[in-house]
Amino acid sequence: MNMALSFEESNVVHALLTSEQRPIDEILAEFSSKLGRPRYFAVCNSLLLLLEDRRMLKATERLIAFAILHQAYSSLPNSVNPFISYIVNAACDDEAEKCERAFILQLLVSGGSNGGKEFLEQSAANYIKLFDSSAHAFPQCEQLQQQYCDEVHSEPYNCFFKNAAVKNVVPDPDVPQSCDANSQEFDLQPGAKPKIGSGDRDETLTELLAHLSLEGLGPQWIRPRPPMLPIQDGELVWINPDNNHELMWDHGMCADTSRGAAVRDLITKALKGPLAPAQQEQVLVELANDPKLVYHCGLTPRKLPELVENNPLIAVDVLTKLINSPEIADYFTVLVNMDMSLHSMEVVNRLTTAVELPKEFVRMYITNCISSCENIKDKYMQNRLVRLVCVFLQSLIRNRIIDVKDLFIEVQAFCIEFSRIREAAGLFRLLKTLE
Amino acid sequence: MDSRDSSSSQSTPAANRETTASAAAASSSTAGEDDAVLSVTAALAKDAALHFQSRRFTECLAVLYQLKLKKEDNPKVLHNIAIAEYFRDGCSDPRKLLEVLNNVKEKSEQLAQASGEQVDAGSNTGNKVISGSKGSATTAHQFSATNGATLVYMDEFDPAVATLNIAIICFHLHEYTKALSVLEPLYHNIEPIDETTALHVCLLFLDVALACQDASKSAEVLIYLEKAFGVGCVSQGDNVSAAHQQPANLAAKSSSILSSSSALDASNSDLTPSGNALENSLSRTLSLSEESLEYETMFALDISGQNFTRPSGLPSSNDLSRIQLDRSMSTIDLKLKLQLYKVRFLLLTRNLKQAKREVKLAMNIARGRDSSTALLLKSQLEYARGNHRKAIKLLMASSNRTEMGISSMFNNLGCIYYRLHKYHTSSVLFSKALSSSSSLWKDKPLKLSTFLQDKSLLIMYNCGIQHLACGKPLLAARCFQKASLIFYNHPILWLRLAECCLMALDRGLIKSGRTSDKSEIIVHVIGKGKWRHLAIENGSSRNGYLDPVEREDLFLGSDGQPKLSVSLARQCLLNALHLLDCSDIKGLKSSLPSSISLEENESSEAGSLKNSNHKGLTGLDTKASTLSVGLGQLNANGDAKEQKGVTSQEIMQNSISYFEDICLRENQMIKQALLANLAYVELELENPEKALSTAKSLLELAECSRIYVFLGHVYAAEALCLLNKPKEAAEHLSIYLSGGSNVELPFSQEDCEQWQLEKTFDCEDSNGGSSAKISFPEESRGIVFHKPEEARGTLYANFATMYAAQGELERAHHFVTQALSIIPDSPEATLTAVYVDLMLGKSQAAISKLKQCSRVKFVPSHVQLNKS
């Protein structure tokens, strides 16, 4: 909301204020018709600031100003009028003219539904002329406040700084030094030649109306602007010519897919049963000749157990070659979870010596071995498996594939459980020597 | 062959019915006809490839269309057709090609998956079903039927090349993040990919990772490349003789790799020598029923037989080495290339010492070859070290005079001149770079590389910085907006854009609630003579807010240019904060920020230690390799290579962690700036709550420059005042209070210098402009910077304001008098002083203060009184 008055508005208000000979209710009617309701607050605010300066307005103008202040919100209860406390205070102001106070009291009374607006039918000049102070009683301030401001609204909230604001207009009389600025001699006399230091009150009044503002002048907070972040190292883009990357032709198009067909067939066979030594040799040689062939030989993690059981040597070779493949984890998972057997242990044992296996995998494998031994029902088969596991563990320990510390308790318990078996006792002794 | 015949003849009638006409024909045909079809298509494919290589695209396409008839919907055929058509059509529409390739890739993956599923399903249920699945597989692809239940799809539907090409196009279109996401899965599954393609994948990945400033990914690929392609591990001293020996050396090397890998294969798998032993043990195990078996001996046999020569370290590194097949580039070219990549990596991670060493090496390798790139990198190195004159010399010496070369040269010169604080010159250079970059497009026919070579968006960013520094926020914002196509995920871009908005606001270039420029006080002179009044322009509207209408405005004006506003600034700052938080999560490092400076020292020390370490090893290495060449000791060679690899890995690891620290600190700087700006913007937008919470999070940052601490306190205090909490506001300000009425300097001159990153560079050859602490004649007009003394004045003034608002006028008077003695021209301080005087009833003093202040503008009032 724009709080300042436009120049037209100030002209209108000025004209209203100076109509001392017109009946006041006429002036009020004109006020309502010429200024829209949304502007009331701004106008009243300017009037209030003018009223605060006793010098500025003549007595008649003050009456009209008070009438407008009151009239603007007369359709509402008195207590809702935002200027009510000022009006009430003015009514109790002992320094003010009796006439003005009486007028304000009448305004306040007329706010009710019981009429009493006759006094507004005369002009402001007439009101002052006919004023008889003896006809009026001046109640106490407290009483008036109780009567009219009982539901006083707290100051409309603006903010800390604005609440403290002071009027933003300062008189700065421009008169020759050592002259009294209040003297009548500097008022502009109609028809007379303006002398130094004289000024037109009416002109000033209009301009003041336009420049007074509700906010007034408050103390000013300095809000330092954040500085621009200095250019960071490497923020300016240095350009190096790029390397050339040409689009590639796919040479795999319709390529001879029989590559390694023999190996694929052999691997398929190897899943079903042991290969003959010559066949086995052929697979190993072909895999060695074409390092990529291992990815195309038809083996998948699911098929690994069959390969391990039937052709452990080939399984070792393939896994060794796949060690960098992203699928190797899947192969390891399958290997850990397949049934324990001599061949699977054989494969793991050989793998440990050929490549570096994930520690986690080796551990899980051993744990599985041990629990397989424990779970087996057939005594004969159990003995057999335990002996195998013991030999396998000894091999791992001797070759420093596993760190005994990691599995010490587990392995020790295993040895004790199967201490009746010679190999387990041997393993136990080995553990003791390492302790 | 046998199995193929049998499988095709075995295919069930049901399967046959399912097959398409052509497939049915193929599956019912004899093996001989199969071979014929195979050889015909293979021959056609060969023809097409030959045409393609000699760039006869029309002929190439003619052959390809023939192939397409024979092999409907074969993704590889479609892929090659798309590529050839693209070249035939003058490379005009890379986006369209991208679309086609994406389709091809999708199709390949679908087909591969389909056949893969069938194979897997088959393997579960035994032979019979396998043959059945073979039959149905023929619908997808006729050859899979003839080849049995194998993983033919790996070859046939392998989308590696298509994927690589997609990434190449993204790279050329500067869509680095996308390229990276396409390449990453390819790189992680690189083992099965053939050598030529794999090398391309690696090199492209490296380029993309460097463009994305992703240090750790770059290092990963670099290390892999050095291992896998057996280059970069040839040690070489700084002496010239080594450089001369090098080709022979290298040849020996590559052959040694070949033989060593095969030797290793043999020893690794351990099969040949111990095969019999195993056979034995196996057979013995099989006859386990005889209890006599000695398990001990069984395994003992193995153990003793193996000798345990397990390769130390990672055995896989040997397996990684790729045999260099028909490679398009010679070994030395590749070596130079990798060396240059290494330098770029080190420059990225700002490991300047190591970069200097490596660039020297690169210059040696490049001797007698095209050394322009090496020179350019050397120039960049000197630029980064602050040796600007030397950088200019090297830049001029790098003789790349193509359009592209000239454009980047202008740009790089612009960077250097900017650093020399010659803003005008750098501005001219940047615009020259832009114009020569745009003239690239005049060359017809277009090439894919034209897209890549157009660096105008990168240059745009530099222009933006330059304009911002020169105080032209509107031009700068336009540049940043264009650059955002590439830099949209860089927080700093959004910070800069917000800075443009704030600068425009400051200059009064954008509308805000303000009635006038903030730097002046407007006083209306009303009336004359006796009635003269002074109306001080409404103070509160100075702290202006935007009209509600303005607030809802879109950020873009009708001309599509960004419409700078305070709300746009807020949006930018929020973007940047979001990006920063994301990157924090990504690179989460729980190092304590307060100990960073310490850490840095340590790490740099450690780095130099490592470096010297490395030097020692290099010396050793040289000997080792010459020895090995002489004696052919493959193993020693391999070991030496191993060690070397580890060292270079260590260097890279150090560089990465050093770089991570740098990024961390840089992000912290940016975050401080972002929060300070955001708090300011929220105050401008009259959101004191948000301003307060933002200022608080600024103050909570662990490592915060004292400058920003000062700003944080001032913003928080203002927000609290606006929220009517003067007591809490006072707490924020009073930390700078000593003795009740004296304000300390909130930060020192050193804080400013540290913050401005003005540092002296350690220049070993200090003949260039050695230190940056020279005061430069051309002052930047963009950087509004608070001097410590000004900040102190601000604090005095704000203390005064706070006391005045609480009615403590005497204290307010004291503080505002102090403030005016430090910052006499501050409009705010003057107004506060005027206010205090007016409140104290000293209107004469107030008026004289107004008349003394140089920032006050008296304007006559112009109301026409209509006198009737």
PDB file of C-alpha atoms in Angstrom, chain B residues 508-615:
ATOM      1  CA  GLY B 508      19.732  -0.185  -9.167  1.00  0.00           C
ATOM      2  CA  LEU B 509      19.446  -2.092 -12.433  1.00  0.00           C
ATOM      3  CA  ILE B 510      16.559  -4.155 -11.256  1.00  0.00           C
ATOM      4  CA  LYS B 511      13.433  -2.954  -9.610  1.00  0.00           C
ATOM      5  CA  SER B 512      12.918  -3.481  -6.001  1.00  0.00           C
ATOM      6  CA  GLY B 513      10.692  -1.801  -3.485  1.00  0.00           C
ATOM      7  CA  ARG B 514      13.301   0.809  -3.137  1.00  0.00           C
ATOM      8  CA  THR B 515      12.425   4.339  -4.054  1.00  0.00           C
ATOM      9  CA  SER B 516      15.943   5.188  -4.953  1.00  0.00           C
ATOM     10  CA  ASP B 517      19.490   4.135  -4.992  1.00  0.00           C
ATOM     11  CA  LYS B 518      20.622   2.925  -1.636  1.00  0.00           C
ATOM     12  CA  SER B 519      23.770   4.949  -1.735  1.00  0.00           C
ATOM     13  CA  GLU B 520      22.016   8.294  -1.353  1.00  0.00           C
ATOM     14  CA  ILE B 521      19.678   9.973   1.051  1.00  0.00           C
ATOM     15  CA  ILE B 522      16.960  11.972  -0.645  1.00  0.00           C
ATOM     16  CA  VAL B 523      15.694  14.993   1.249  1.00  0.00           C
ATOM     17  CA  HIS B 524      12.720  16.886  -0.166  1.00  0.00           C
ATOM     18  CA  VAL B 525      12.769  20.574   0.441  1.00  0.00           C
ATOM     19  CA  ILE B 526       9.231  21.696   1.085  1.00  0.00           C
ATOM     20  CA  GLY B 527       7.972  25.232   1.101  1.00  0.00           C
ATOM     21  CA  LYS B 528       9.945  28.380   1.386  1.00  0.00           C
ATOM     22  CA  GLY B 529      11.126  30.804   3.955  1.00  0.00           C
ATOM     23  CA  LYS B 530       9.474  30.614   7.274  1.00  0.00           C
ATOM     24  CA  TRP B 531       7.517  27.590   6.258  1.00  0.00           C
ATOM     25  CA  ARG B 532      10.380  25.640   4.815  1.00  0.00           C
ATOM     26  CA  HIS B 533      10.460  21.980   5.891  1.00  0.00           C
ATOM     27  CA  LEU B 534      12.796  19.159   5.125  1.00  0.00           C
ATOM     28  CA  ALA B 535      11.182  15.796   4.421  1.00  0.00           C
ATOM     29  CA  ILE B 536      13.673  12.994   4.704  1.00  0.00           C
ATOM     30  CA  GLU B 537      12.732  10.326   2.287  1.00  0.00           C
ATOM     31  CA  ASN B 538      10.956   7.533   3.876  1.00  0.00           C
ATOM     32  CA  GLY B 539      13.577   5.437   5.536  1.00  0.00           C
ATOM     33  CA  SER B 540      11.794   2.151   5.696  1.00  0.00           C
ATOM     34  CA  SER B 541      11.145   1.888   2.009  1.00  0.00           C
ATOM     35  CA  ARG B 542      14.890   1.938   1.569  1.00  0.00           C
ATOM     36  CA  ASN B 543      15.006  -1.449   3.160  1.00  0.00           C
ATOM     37  CA  GLY B 544      12.639  -2.137   0.377  1.00  0.00           C
ATOM     38  CA  TYR B 545      10.677  -5.129  -0.588  1.00  0.00           C
ATOM     39  CA  LEU B 546       9.457  -6.235  -3.959  1.00  0.00           C
ATOM     40  CA  ASP B 547       5.936  -5.671  -5.053  1.00  0.00           C
ATOM     41  CA  PRO B 548       3.923  -8.849  -4.741  1.00  0.00           C
ATOM     42  CA  VAL B 549       3.394  -8.769  -8.498  1.00  0.00           C
ATOM     43  CA  GLU B 550       7.084  -8.690  -9.103  1.00  0.00           C
ATOM     44  CA  ARG B 551       7.569 -11.625  -6.831  1.00  0.00           C
ATOM     45  CA  GLU B 552       5.384 -13.886  -8.868  1.00  0.00           C
ATOM     46  CA  ASP B 553       7.076 -12.995 -12.095  1.00  0.00           C
ATOM     47  CA  LEU B 554       8.794 -15.743 -13.961  1.00  0.00           C
ATOM     48  CA  PHE B 555      12.514 -15.687 -14.049  1.00  0.00           C
ATOM     49  CA  LEU B 556      12.655 -15.248 -17.770  1.00  0.00           C
ATOM     50  CA  GLY B 557      11.733 -12.064 -19.491  1.00  0.00           C
ATOM     51  CA  SER B 558       9.774 -11.993 -22.709  1.00  0.00           C
ATOM     52  CA  ASP B 559      13.017 -12.096 -24.691  1.00  0.00           C
ATOM     53  CA  GLY B 560      14.030 -15.337 -23.050  1.00  0.00           C
ATOM     54  CA  GLN B 561      16.845 -13.646 -21.241  1.00  0.00           C
ATOM     55  CA  PRO B 562      17.050 -14.220 -17.545  1.00  0.00           C
ATOM     56  CA  LYS B 563      15.217 -11.544 -15.694  1.00  0.00           C
ATOM     57  CA  LEU B 564      17.394 -10.717 -12.804  1.00  0.00           C
ATOM     58  CA  SER B 565      15.586 -10.341  -9.555  1.00  0.00           C
ATOM     59  CA  VAL B 566      16.069 -10.981  -5.914  1.00  0.00           C
ATOM     60  CA  SER B 567      13.804 -14.018  -6.134  1.00  0.00           C
ATOM     61  CA  LEU B 568      15.903 -15.381  -8.976  1.00  0.00           C
ATOM     62  CA  ALA B 569      18.930 -14.939  -6.763  1.00  0.00           C
ATOM     63  CA  ARG B 570      17.222 -16.945  -4.082  1.00  0.00           C
ATOM     64  CA  GLN B 571      16.340 -19.722  -6.511  1.00  0.00           C
ATOM     65  CA  CYS B 572      19.915 -19.884  -7.760  1.00  0.00           C
ATOM     66  CA  LEU B 573      21.308 -20.022  -4.266  1.00  0.00           C
ATOM     67  CA  LEU B 574      18.942 -22.815  -3.317  1.00  0.00           C
ATOM     68  CA  ASN B 575      19.961 -24.743  -6.427  1.00  0.00           C
ATOM     69  CA  ALA B 576      23.590 -24.376  -5.533  1.00  0.00           C
ATOM     70  CA  LEU B 577      23.042 -25.464  -1.957  1.00  0.00           C
ATOM     71  CA  HIS B 578      21.172 -28.505  -3.139  1.00  0.00           C
ATOM     72  CA  LEU B 579      23.949 -29.467  -5.542  1.00  0.00           C
ATOM     73  CA  LEU B 580      26.516 -28.940  -2.850  1.00  0.00           C
ATOM     74  CA  ASP B 581      24.660 -31.140  -0.403  1.00  0.00           C
ATOM     75  CA  CYS B 582      24.386 -33.858  -3.035  1.00  0.00           C
ATOM     76  CA  SER B 583      28.105 -33.767  -3.694  1.00  0.00           C
ATOM     77  CA  ASP B 584      28.747 -33.828   0.048  1.00  0.00           C
ATOM     78  CA  ILE B 585      26.823 -37.008   0.346  1.00  0.00           C
ATOM     79  CA  LYS B 586      28.563 -38.481  -2.657  1.00  0.00           C
ATOM     80  CA  GLY B 587      32.070 -37.786  -1.505  1.00  0.00           C
ATOM     81  CA  LEU B 588      31.397 -38.165   2.164  1.00  0.00           C
ATOM     82  CA  LYS B 589      34.560 -37.717   4.060  1.00  0.00           C
ATOM     83  CA  SER B 590      34.353 -37.467   7.761  1.00  0.00           C
ATOM     84  CA  SER B 591      37.575 -35.604   8.193  1.00  0.00           C
ATOM     85  CA  LEU B 592      37.330 -32.877  10.743  1.00  0.00           C
ATOM     86  CA  PRO B 593      37.331 -29.617   8.897  1.00  0.00           C
ATOM     87  CA  SER B 594      39.078 -27.810  11.713  1.00  0.00           C
ATOM     88  CA  SER B 595      42.120 -29.957  11.307  1.00  0.00           C
ATOM     89  CA  ILE B 596      42.292 -29.492   7.616  1.00  0.00           C
ATOM     90  CA  SER B 597      45.160 -27.096   7.467  1.00  0.00           C
ATOM     91  CA  LEU B 598      47.150 -29.470   9.567  1.00  0.00           C
ATOM     92  CA  GLU B 599      46.236 -32.392   7.433  1.00  0.00           C
ATOM     93  CA  GLU B 600      47.175 -30.547   4.358  1.00  0.00           C
ATOM     94  CA  ASN B 601      50.631 -29.906   5.639  1.00  0.00           C
ATOM     95  CA  GLU B 602      51.026 -33.480   6.580  1.00  0.00           C
ATOM     96  CA  SER B 603      49.755 -34.807   3.349  1.00  0.00           C
ATOM     97  CA  SER B 604      51.972 -32.566   1.322  1.00  0.00           C
ATOM     98  CA  GLU B 605      54.901 -33.686   3.362  1.00  0.00           C
ATOM     99  CA  ALA B 606      53.906 -37.253   2.933  1.00  0.00           C
ATOM    100  CA  GLY B 607      53.456 -36.570  -0.749  1.00  0.00           C
ATOM    101  CA  SER B 608      56.971 -35.247  -1.116  1.00  0.00           C
ATOM    102  CA  LEU B 609      58.277 -38.175   0.816  1.00  0.00           C
ATOM    103  CA  LYS B 610      56.477 -40.537  -1.454  1.00  0.00           C
ATOM    104  CA  ASN B 611      57.761 -38.658  -4.405  1.00  0.00           C
ATOM    105  CA  SER B 612      61.325 -39.004  -3.343  1.00  0.00           C
ATOM    106  CA  ASN B 613      60.593 -42.604  -2.679  1.00  0.00           C
ATOM    107  CA  HIS B 614      59.326 -42.939  -6.138  1.00  0.00           C
ATOM    108  CA  LYS B 615      62.402 -41.331  -7.545  1.00  0.00           C
TER     109      LYS B 615
END
